[in-house]
Every structure is written in C-alpha cells, then in structure tokens.
Amino acid sequence: PTLASSGQTVGTICIGQDITKLKDLEARKASIMAMLSHELKSPLHGITGLSSSLLDDTEVPLSVKKPLSMMQNCAKRLLDMVSNIMDASVLVHDRKMRMSKDKVQLQTIVEEVITLCQQASGEVGSHSLSPGVKLLNNLTQPMPIIEADAYRVTQVIYNLVTNAIKFTHEGSISVSGSYDDTKRQVMVDVIDTGIGISPQNIERVFQPFDQEDSSE
C-alpha cells in the first residue's frame, strides 16, 4: 500500500503472474513420468515372472536358483523404484509421501542389502568394494518385528551401505543392530573406516541432491 503523510492509504500496487504455462508444463511432466513408468514396468514384470517360474521349477539346480533369486530381488527393487517415481514428484511439490505399513524384520533386509553389495559387478556406476575392504554383517540375530514401509527401510539401509562402500578405500564396513525394549526403538549402525565428513559439511549433506565431495 501507498501511504500519505497522514498515514492514510492512498493507493495500492498489485503484481500478478500468469502461471498457465507453468501448470501446462507440470501436466506434461506428469504425463511423461506416467508413460515412462508404464514402459519400464512391462519388462520388469516379465523378468520377475520368468524368474519366479524358474525358481519354482524342481529341475533347476540350487546353484542356479541363488543367482536367480538375486536377479528377482533386483528386478523387484527396480519395480519399487519405478512405482515411486510419481511419489518423488509429490514429495517435491507437496512434501507429502505415502507410506505403507509392513511387518519388517531388519535382519532380513540387512542380509539382502549386504548380499546385493557383495555381488556387485564392478561396472561403471555400480557400488563395488575396493580391494582389501571387508563388508561385515554383524546383525546375525533376528530383531523385533517393526511396522514400517519395507521399501523405504531397504532404500535407507542400501543408500547408507553403498555410500560407505563408495568412500571407503581401505579397512572395513560393518552393519550392526540393537534394540531398546523400554524406548521401543530399534537401531541399525553402518560404521566404516572411510574418509568421513568434515564437521562444517554435516548439515549440508542432508540437502537434496547434494554431497560433500562431488568429484567421487
């Protein structure tokens, strides 16, 4: 508002912006994401279906079934990621994310993540252990069953372990767990002998799409 010397309002300045094009852009983006999700899901469903059939085949030797099971788990993980593409868009714009309520056994999830990381192919973009680095699973006993989103829990632990692998060039990476019945809490610790994070960058690494050293 514009005020006179007496303090009385004598005018008002209003600023408007046409956001029609922005809304059209968002609609097109959502359409593209939906199309990509559909196109990616079809072959992934084929992989999981074929692998399930082979796993159920009694003539398939056990030595083959183990890598088949790994392949099926990887395909399911990709399906989960594709299914959550739209959720990521919702999170960015509305800060809301749908969470499922599953019965989660952390020991099983940690074992799966450790196995996936140990089986890494070493190709460009994969998370493979540096020579001499040991990846240790110290969570060998069942933990209390918790209610959580199984995919999100797996995603968090996977990200922590692969990040430790990426920045640990010697020594070891260990995953352990504990629980407190009194506080009704379960804890999973990922400890490594990697390069660490500078104290001044602790808060920064929690920002979306940011990391302390982008050269790695």
PDB file of C-alpha atoms in Angstrom:
ATOM      1  CA  PRO A   1       0.000   0.000   0.000  1.00  0.00           C
ATOM      2  CA  THR A   2       0.997   3.606  -0.604  1.00  0.00           C
ATOM      3  CA  LEU A   3       0.528   5.851   2.451  1.00  0.00           C
ATOM      4  CA  ALA A   4       0.053   9.604   2.661  1.00  0.00           C
ATOM      5  CA  SER A   5       1.966  11.691   5.213  1.00  0.00           C
ATOM      6  CA  SER A   6      -1.084  11.400   7.447  1.00  0.00           C
ATOM      7  CA  GLY A   7      -0.792   7.633   7.378  1.00  0.00           C
ATOM      8  CA  GLN A   8      -3.884   7.157   5.261  1.00  0.00           C
ATOM      9  CA  THR A   9      -3.747   4.611   2.447  1.00  0.00           C
ATOM     10  CA  VAL A  10      -3.973   6.438  -0.873  1.00  0.00           C
ATOM     11  CA  GLY A  11      -3.039   3.652  -3.244  1.00  0.00           C
ATOM     12  CA  THR A  12      -2.169   0.004  -3.665  1.00  0.00           C
ATOM     13  CA  ILE A  13       0.236  -1.720  -6.038  1.00  0.00           C
ATOM     14  CA  CYS A  14      -0.648  -5.295  -7.062  1.00  0.00           C
ATOM     15  CA  ILE A  15       1.615  -7.638  -9.019  1.00  0.00           C
ATOM     16  CA  GLY A  16       0.203 -10.665 -10.851  1.00  0.00           C
ATOM     17  CA  GLN A  17       1.764 -13.502 -12.835  1.00  0.00           C
ATOM     18  CA  ASP A  18       0.203 -15.761 -15.429  1.00  0.00           C
ATOM     19  CA  ILE A  19       1.121 -19.338 -14.376  1.00  0.00           C
ATOM     20  CA  THR A  20      -0.871 -21.097 -17.114  1.00  0.00           C
ATOM     21  CA  LYS A  21       2.303 -22.191 -18.907  1.00  0.00           C
ATOM     22  CA  LEU A  22       3.805 -23.475 -15.648  1.00  0.00           C
ATOM     23  CA  LYS A  23       0.703 -25.581 -14.989  1.00  0.00           C
ATOM     24  CA  ASP A  24       0.823 -26.948 -18.548  1.00  0.00           C
ATOM     25  CA  LEU A  25       4.483 -27.842 -18.037  1.00  0.00           C
ATOM     26  CA  GLU A  26       3.705 -29.696 -14.814  1.00  0.00           C
ATOM     27  CA  ALA A  27       0.896 -31.601 -16.533  1.00  0.00           C
ATOM     28  CA  ARG A  28       3.213 -32.639 -19.372  1.00  0.00           C
ATOM     29  CA  LYS A  29       5.896 -33.692 -16.895  1.00  0.00           C
ATOM     30  CA  ALA A  30       3.407 -35.879 -15.013  1.00  0.00           C
ATOM     31  CA  SER A  31       2.253 -37.430 -18.288  1.00  0.00           C
ATOM     32  CA  ILE A  32       5.826 -38.263 -19.322  1.00  0.00           C
ATOM     33  CA  MET A  33       6.603 -39.769 -15.928  1.00  0.00           C
ATOM     34  CA  ALA A  34       3.471 -41.928 -16.085  1.00  0.00           C
ATOM     35  CA  MET A  35       4.387 -43.143 -19.581  1.00  0.00           C
ATOM     36  CA  LEU A  36       7.956 -43.979 -18.540  1.00  0.00           C
ATOM     37  CA  SER A  37       6.686 -45.843 -15.500  1.00  0.00           C
ATOM     38  CA  HIS A  38       4.407 -47.951 -17.674  1.00  0.00           C
ATOM     39  CA  GLU A  39       7.114 -48.689 -20.256  1.00  0.00           C
ATOM     40  CA  LEU A  40       9.628 -49.715 -17.581  1.00  0.00           C
ATOM     41  CA  LYS A  41       7.204 -51.848 -15.602  1.00  0.00           C
ATOM     42  CA  SER A  42       6.347 -54.166 -18.510  1.00  0.00           C
ATOM     43  CA  PRO A  43       9.828 -55.742 -18.970  1.00  0.00           C
ATOM     44  CA  LEU A  44      10.452 -55.786 -15.226  1.00  0.00           C
ATOM     45  CA  HIS A  45       7.224 -57.720 -14.650  1.00  0.00           C
ATOM     46  CA  GLY A  46       8.451 -60.139 -17.323  1.00  0.00           C
ATOM     47  CA  ILE A  47      11.756 -60.643 -15.505  1.00  0.00           C
ATOM     48  CA  THR A  48      10.099 -61.264 -12.140  1.00  0.00           C
ATOM     49  CA  GLY A  49       7.562 -63.625 -13.701  1.00  0.00           C
ATOM     50  CA  LEU A  50      10.143 -65.715 -15.557  1.00  0.00           C
ATOM     51  CA  SER A  51      12.477 -65.858 -12.575  1.00  0.00           C
ATOM     52  CA  SER A  52       9.586 -66.962 -10.333  1.00  0.00           C
ATOM     53  CA  SER A  53       8.765 -69.774 -12.747  1.00  0.00           C
ATOM     54  CA  LEU A  54      12.378 -70.955 -12.796  1.00  0.00           C
ATOM     55  CA  LEU A  55      12.625 -70.756  -9.002  1.00  0.00           C
ATOM     56  CA  ASP A  56       9.526 -72.961  -8.722  1.00  0.00           C
ATOM     57  CA  ASP A  57      10.950 -75.492 -11.199  1.00  0.00           C
ATOM     58  CA  THR A  58      12.225 -78.506  -9.249  1.00  0.00           C
ATOM     59  CA  GLU A  59      14.631 -79.424 -12.070  1.00  0.00           C
ATOM     60  CA  VAL A  60      16.582 -76.172 -11.721  1.00  0.00           C
ATOM     61  CA  PRO A  61      19.686 -76.836  -9.554  1.00  0.00           C
ATOM     62  CA  LEU A  62      20.162 -74.917  -6.300  1.00  0.00           C
ATOM     63  CA  SER A  63      23.398 -73.391  -7.628  1.00  0.00           C
ATOM     64  CA  VAL A  64      21.310 -71.635 -10.278  1.00  0.00           C
ATOM     65  CA  LYS A  65      18.429 -70.711  -8.001  1.00  0.00           C
ATOM     66  CA  LYS A  66      20.545 -68.471  -5.771  1.00  0.00           C
ATOM     67  CA  PRO A  67      21.579 -66.038  -8.561  1.00  0.00           C
ATOM     68  CA  LEU A  68      18.027 -66.294  -9.912  1.00  0.00           C
ATOM     69  CA  SER A  69      16.711 -65.186  -6.541  1.00  0.00           C
ATOM     70  CA  MET A  70      19.163 -62.280  -6.548  1.00  0.00           C
ATOM     71  CA  MET A  71      18.029 -61.311 -10.050  1.00  0.00           C
ATOM     72  CA  GLN A  72      14.404 -61.431  -8.952  1.00  0.00           C
ATOM     73  CA  ASN A  73      15.123 -59.261  -5.902  1.00  0.00           C
ATOM     74  CA  CYS A  74      16.925 -56.703  -8.070  1.00  0.00           C
ATOM     75  CA  ALA A  75      14.010 -56.624 -10.518  1.00  0.00           C
ATOM     76  CA  LYS A  76      11.553 -56.156  -7.653  1.00  0.00           C
ATOM     77  CA  ARG A  77      13.677 -53.335  -6.300  1.00  0.00           C
ATOM     78  CA  LEU A  78      13.630 -51.640  -9.707  1.00  0.00           C
ATOM     79  CA  LEU A  79       9.863 -52.093  -9.829  1.00  0.00           C
ATOM     80  CA  ASP A  80       9.586 -50.397  -6.458  1.00  0.00           C
ATOM     81  CA  MET A  81      11.745 -47.527  -7.697  1.00  0.00           C
ATOM     82  CA  VAL A  82       9.624 -47.115 -10.825  1.00  0.00           C
ATOM     83  CA  SER A  83       6.450 -47.230  -8.749  1.00  0.00           C
ATOM     84  CA  ASN A  84       7.769 -44.405  -6.616  1.00  0.00           C
ATOM     85  CA  ILE A  85       8.712 -42.041  -9.452  1.00  0.00           C
ATOM     86  CA  MET A  86       5.376 -40.324  -9.078  1.00  0.00           C
ATOM     87  CA  ASP A  87       5.774 -40.282  -5.300  1.00  0.00           C
ATOM     88  CA  ALA A  88       9.042 -38.403  -5.711  1.00  0.00           C
ATOM     89  CA  SER A  89       7.239 -35.717  -7.695  1.00  0.00           C
ATOM     90  CA  VAL A  90       4.577 -35.474  -4.995  1.00  0.00           C
ATOM     91  CA  LEU A  91       7.253 -35.153  -2.301  1.00  0.00           C
ATOM     92  CA  VAL A  92       8.976 -32.277  -4.097  1.00  0.00           C
ATOM     93  CA  HIS A  93       5.791 -30.304  -4.594  1.00  0.00           C
ATOM     94  CA  ASP A  94       3.566 -31.171  -1.641  1.00  0.00           C
ATOM     95  CA  ARG A  95       6.077 -32.504   0.889  1.00  0.00           C
ATOM     96  CA  LYS A  96       3.777 -35.487   1.419  1.00  0.00           C
ATOM     97  CA  MET A  97       4.708 -39.115   0.848  1.00  0.00           C
ATOM     98  CA  ARG A  98       2.514 -42.179   1.087  1.00  0.00           C
ATOM     99  CA  MET A  99       3.997 -44.841   3.361  1.00  0.00           C
ATOM    100  CA  SER A 100       2.879 -48.440   3.603  1.00  0.00           C
ATOM    101  CA  LYS A 101       2.663 -50.313   6.902  1.00  0.00           C
ATOM    102  CA  ASP A 102       4.540 -53.595   6.600  1.00  0.00           C
ATOM    103  CA  LYS A 103       5.838 -56.094   9.125  1.00  0.00           C
ATOM    104  CA  VAL A 104       9.603 -55.584   8.806  1.00  0.00           C
ATOM    105  CA  GLN A 105      12.424 -57.821  10.021  1.00  0.00           C
ATOM    106  CA  LEU A 106      15.588 -55.706   9.829  1.00  0.00           C
ATOM    107  CA  GLN A 107      17.904 -58.719   9.900  1.00  0.00           C
ATOM    108  CA  THR A 108      16.414 -59.973   6.618  1.00  0.00           C
ATOM    109  CA  ILE A 109      16.709 -56.565   4.953  1.00  0.00           C
ATOM    110  CA  VAL A 110      20.310 -56.076   6.063  1.00  0.00           C
ATOM    111  CA  GLU A 111      21.243 -59.556   4.833  1.00  0.00           C
ATOM    112  CA  GLU A 112      19.677 -58.815   1.433  1.00  0.00           C
ATOM    113  CA  VAL A 113      21.467 -55.459   1.128  1.00  0.00           C
ATOM    114  CA  ILE A 114      24.831 -56.968   2.127  1.00  0.00           C
ATOM    115  CA  THR A 115      24.404 -59.785  -0.398  1.00  0.00           C
ATOM    116  CA  LEU A 116      23.475 -57.356  -3.179  1.00  0.00           C
ATOM    117  CA  CYS A 117      26.527 -55.208  -2.460  1.00  0.00           C
ATOM    118  CA  GLN A 118      28.859 -58.193  -2.308  1.00  0.00           C
ATOM    119  CA  GLN A 119      27.520 -59.389  -5.660  1.00  0.00           C
ATOM    120  CA  ALA A 120      28.166 -56.002  -7.336  1.00  0.00           C
ATOM    121  CA  SER A 121      29.555 -56.483 -10.822  1.00  0.00           C
ATOM    122  CA  GLY A 122      32.132 -53.706 -10.621  1.00  0.00           C
ATOM    123  CA  GLU A 123      30.848 -51.995 -13.769  1.00  0.00           C
ATOM    124  CA  VAL A 124      30.865 -48.222 -14.109  1.00  0.00           C
ATOM    125  CA  GLY A 125      28.169 -46.778 -11.864  1.00  0.00           C
ATOM    126  CA  SER A 126      27.952 -49.833  -9.616  1.00  0.00           C
ATOM    127  CA  HIS A 127      28.891 -49.848  -5.960  1.00  0.00           C
ATOM    128  CA  SER A 128      31.736 -52.375  -5.720  1.00  0.00           C
ATOM    129  CA  LEU A 129      34.095 -52.838  -2.793  1.00  0.00           C
ATOM    130  CA  SER A 130      37.639 -51.542  -3.099  1.00  0.00           C
ATOM    131  CA  PRO A 131      40.294 -54.298  -2.982  1.00  0.00           C
ATOM    132  CA  GLY A 132      41.005 -55.302   0.609  1.00  0.00           C
ATOM    133  CA  VAL A 133      37.894 -53.665   2.101  1.00  0.00           C
ATOM    134  CA  LYS A 134      35.744 -56.035   4.148  1.00  0.00           C
ATOM    135  CA  LEU A 135      31.953 -55.737   4.260  1.00  0.00           C
ATOM    136  CA  LEU A 136      30.784 -57.278   7.531  1.00  0.00           C
ATOM    137  CA  ASN A 137      27.254 -58.171   8.574  1.00  0.00           C
ATOM    138  CA  ASN A 138      27.198 -58.197  12.374  1.00  0.00           C
ATOM    139  CA  LEU A 139      23.409 -58.284  12.528  1.00  0.00           C
ATOM    140  CA  THR A 140      23.109 -62.069  12.646  1.00  0.00           C
ATOM    141  CA  GLN A 141      20.252 -62.452  15.144  1.00  0.00           C
ATOM    142  CA  PRO A 142      16.586 -61.635  14.460  1.00  0.00           C
ATOM    143  CA  MET A 143      15.440 -58.207  15.634  1.00  0.00           C
ATOM    144  CA  PRO A 144      11.968 -57.331  16.955  1.00  0.00           C
ATOM    145  CA  ILE A 145       9.438 -57.046  14.137  1.00  0.00           C
ATOM    146  CA  ILE A 146       8.634 -53.400  13.434  1.00  0.00           C
ATOM    147  CA  GLU A 147       5.856 -51.726  11.462  1.00  0.00           C
ATOM    148  CA  ALA A 148       7.347 -49.640   8.664  1.00  0.00           C
ATOM    149  CA  ASP A 149       7.482 -49.166   4.911  1.00  0.00           C
ATOM    150  CA  ALA A 150       9.657 -52.139   3.877  1.00  0.00           C
ATOM    151  CA  TYR A 151      10.804 -50.499   0.646  1.00  0.00           C
ATOM    152  CA  ARG A 152      11.804 -47.235   2.360  1.00  0.00           C
ATOM    153  CA  VAL A 153      13.713 -49.093   5.077  1.00  0.00           C
ATOM    154  CA  THR A 154      15.567 -51.113   2.436  1.00  0.00           C
ATOM    155  CA  GLN A 155      16.275 -47.934   0.481  1.00  0.00           C
ATOM    156  CA  VAL A 156      17.739 -46.152   3.512  1.00  0.00           C
ATOM    157  CA  ILE A 157      19.998 -49.057   4.524  1.00  0.00           C
ATOM    158  CA  TYR A 158      21.060 -49.649   0.909  1.00  0.00           C
ATOM    159  CA  ASN A 159      21.963 -45.984   0.474  1.00  0.00           C
ATOM    160  CA  LEU A 160      23.977 -45.937   3.712  1.00  0.00           C
ATOM    161  CA  VAL A 161      25.924 -49.099   2.825  1.00  0.00           C
ATOM    162  CA  THR A 162      26.627 -48.135  -0.786  1.00  0.00           C
ATOM    163  CA  ASN A 163      27.711 -44.655   0.322  1.00  0.00           C
ATOM    164  CA  ALA A 164      30.122 -46.260   2.794  1.00  0.00           C
ATOM    165  CA  ILE A 165      31.446 -48.508   0.008  1.00  0.00           C
ATOM    166  CA  LYS A 166      31.939 -45.535  -2.284  1.00  0.00           C
ATOM    167  CA  PHE A 167      34.059 -43.567   0.185  1.00  0.00           C
ATOM    168  CA  THR A 168      35.921 -46.403   1.937  1.00  0.00           C
ATOM    169  CA  HIS A 169      39.155 -47.363   0.179  1.00  0.00           C
ATOM    170  CA  GLU A 170      40.743 -49.417   2.938  1.00  0.00           C
ATOM    171  CA  GLY A 171      39.689 -51.074   6.175  1.00  0.00           C
ATOM    172  CA  SER A 172      36.144 -52.297   6.710  1.00  0.00           C
ATOM    173  CA  ILE A 173      32.433 -51.519   6.649  1.00  0.00           C
ATOM    174  CA  SER A 174      30.239 -53.126   9.275  1.00  0.00           C
ATOM    175  CA  VAL A 175      26.477 -53.216   9.769  1.00  0.00           C
ATOM    176  CA  SER A 176      25.103 -53.970  13.214  1.00  0.00           C
ATOM    177  CA  GLY A 177      21.820 -53.564  15.049  1.00  0.00           C
ATOM    178  CA  SER A 178      20.372 -53.243  18.519  1.00  0.00           C
ATOM    179  CA  TYR A 179      17.060 -52.514  20.201  1.00  0.00           C
ATOM    180  CA  ASP A 180      15.696 -50.960  23.356  1.00  0.00           C
ATOM    181  CA  ASP A 181      12.506 -52.527  24.693  1.00  0.00           C
ATOM    182  CA  THR A 182      11.947 -49.695  27.155  1.00  0.00           C
ATOM    183  CA  LYS A 183      12.054 -46.965  24.497  1.00  0.00           C
ATOM    184  CA  ARG A 184      10.507 -49.267  21.859  1.00  0.00           C
ATOM    185  CA  GLN A 185      13.311 -48.431  19.448  1.00  0.00           C
ATOM    186  CA  VAL A 186      15.430 -50.399  17.014  1.00  0.00           C
ATOM    187  CA  MET A 187      18.774 -49.089  15.754  1.00  0.00           C
ATOM    188  CA  VAL A 188      20.899 -50.016  12.747  1.00  0.00           C
ATOM    189  CA  ASP A 189      24.502 -48.775  12.636  1.00  0.00           C
ATOM    190  CA  VAL A 190      26.620 -48.582   9.488  1.00  0.00           C
ATOM    191  CA  ILE A 191      30.239 -47.956  10.524  1.00  0.00           C
ATOM    192  CA  ASP A 192      33.125 -47.545   8.085  1.00  0.00           C
ATOM    193  CA  THR A 193      36.786 -46.532   8.039  1.00  0.00           C
ATOM    194  CA  GLY A 194      36.286 -44.206   5.087  1.00  0.00           C
ATOM    195  CA  ILE A 195      37.258 -40.581   4.540  1.00  0.00           C
ATOM    196  CA  GLY A 196      34.470 -39.246   6.759  1.00  0.00           C
ATOM    197  CA  ILE A 197      32.663 -35.900   6.582  1.00  0.00           C
ATOM    198  CA  SER A 198      34.071 -32.542   7.607  1.00  0.00           C
ATOM    199  CA  PRO A 199      32.192 -31.057  10.614  1.00  0.00           C
ATOM    200  CA  GLN A 200      31.255 -27.932   8.642  1.00  0.00           C
ATOM    201  CA  ASN A 201      29.528 -30.084   5.994  1.00  0.00           C
ATOM    202  CA  ILE A 202      27.440 -32.299   8.277  1.00  0.00           C
ATOM    203  CA  GLU A 203      24.241 -30.305   7.720  1.00  0.00           C
ATOM    204  CA  ARG A 204      24.891 -29.756   4.031  1.00  0.00           C
ATOM    205  CA  VAL A 205      24.918 -33.447   3.119  1.00  0.00           C
ATOM    206  CA  PHE A 206      21.269 -33.742   4.173  1.00  0.00           C
ATOM    207  CA  GLN A 207      20.209 -31.306   1.450  1.00  0.00           C
ATOM    208  CA  PRO A 208      18.545 -32.911  -1.610  1.00  0.00           C
ATOM    209  CA  PHE A 209      20.917 -33.781  -4.466  1.00  0.00           C
ATOM    210  CA  ASP A 210      23.956 -32.586  -2.518  1.00  0.00           C
ATOM    211  CA  GLN A 211      27.071 -34.277  -1.144  1.00  0.00           C
ATOM    212  CA  GLU A 212      30.295 -33.119   0.428  1.00  0.00           C
ATOM    213  CA  ASP A 213      32.585 -34.116  -2.464  1.00  0.00           C
ATOM    214  CA  SER A 214      31.008 -34.351  -5.905  1.00  0.00           C
ATOM    215  CA  SER A 215      34.277 -35.458  -7.523  1.00  0.00           C
ATOM    216  CA  GLU A 216      33.789 -39.110  -6.463  1.00  0.00           C
TER     217      GLU A 216
END
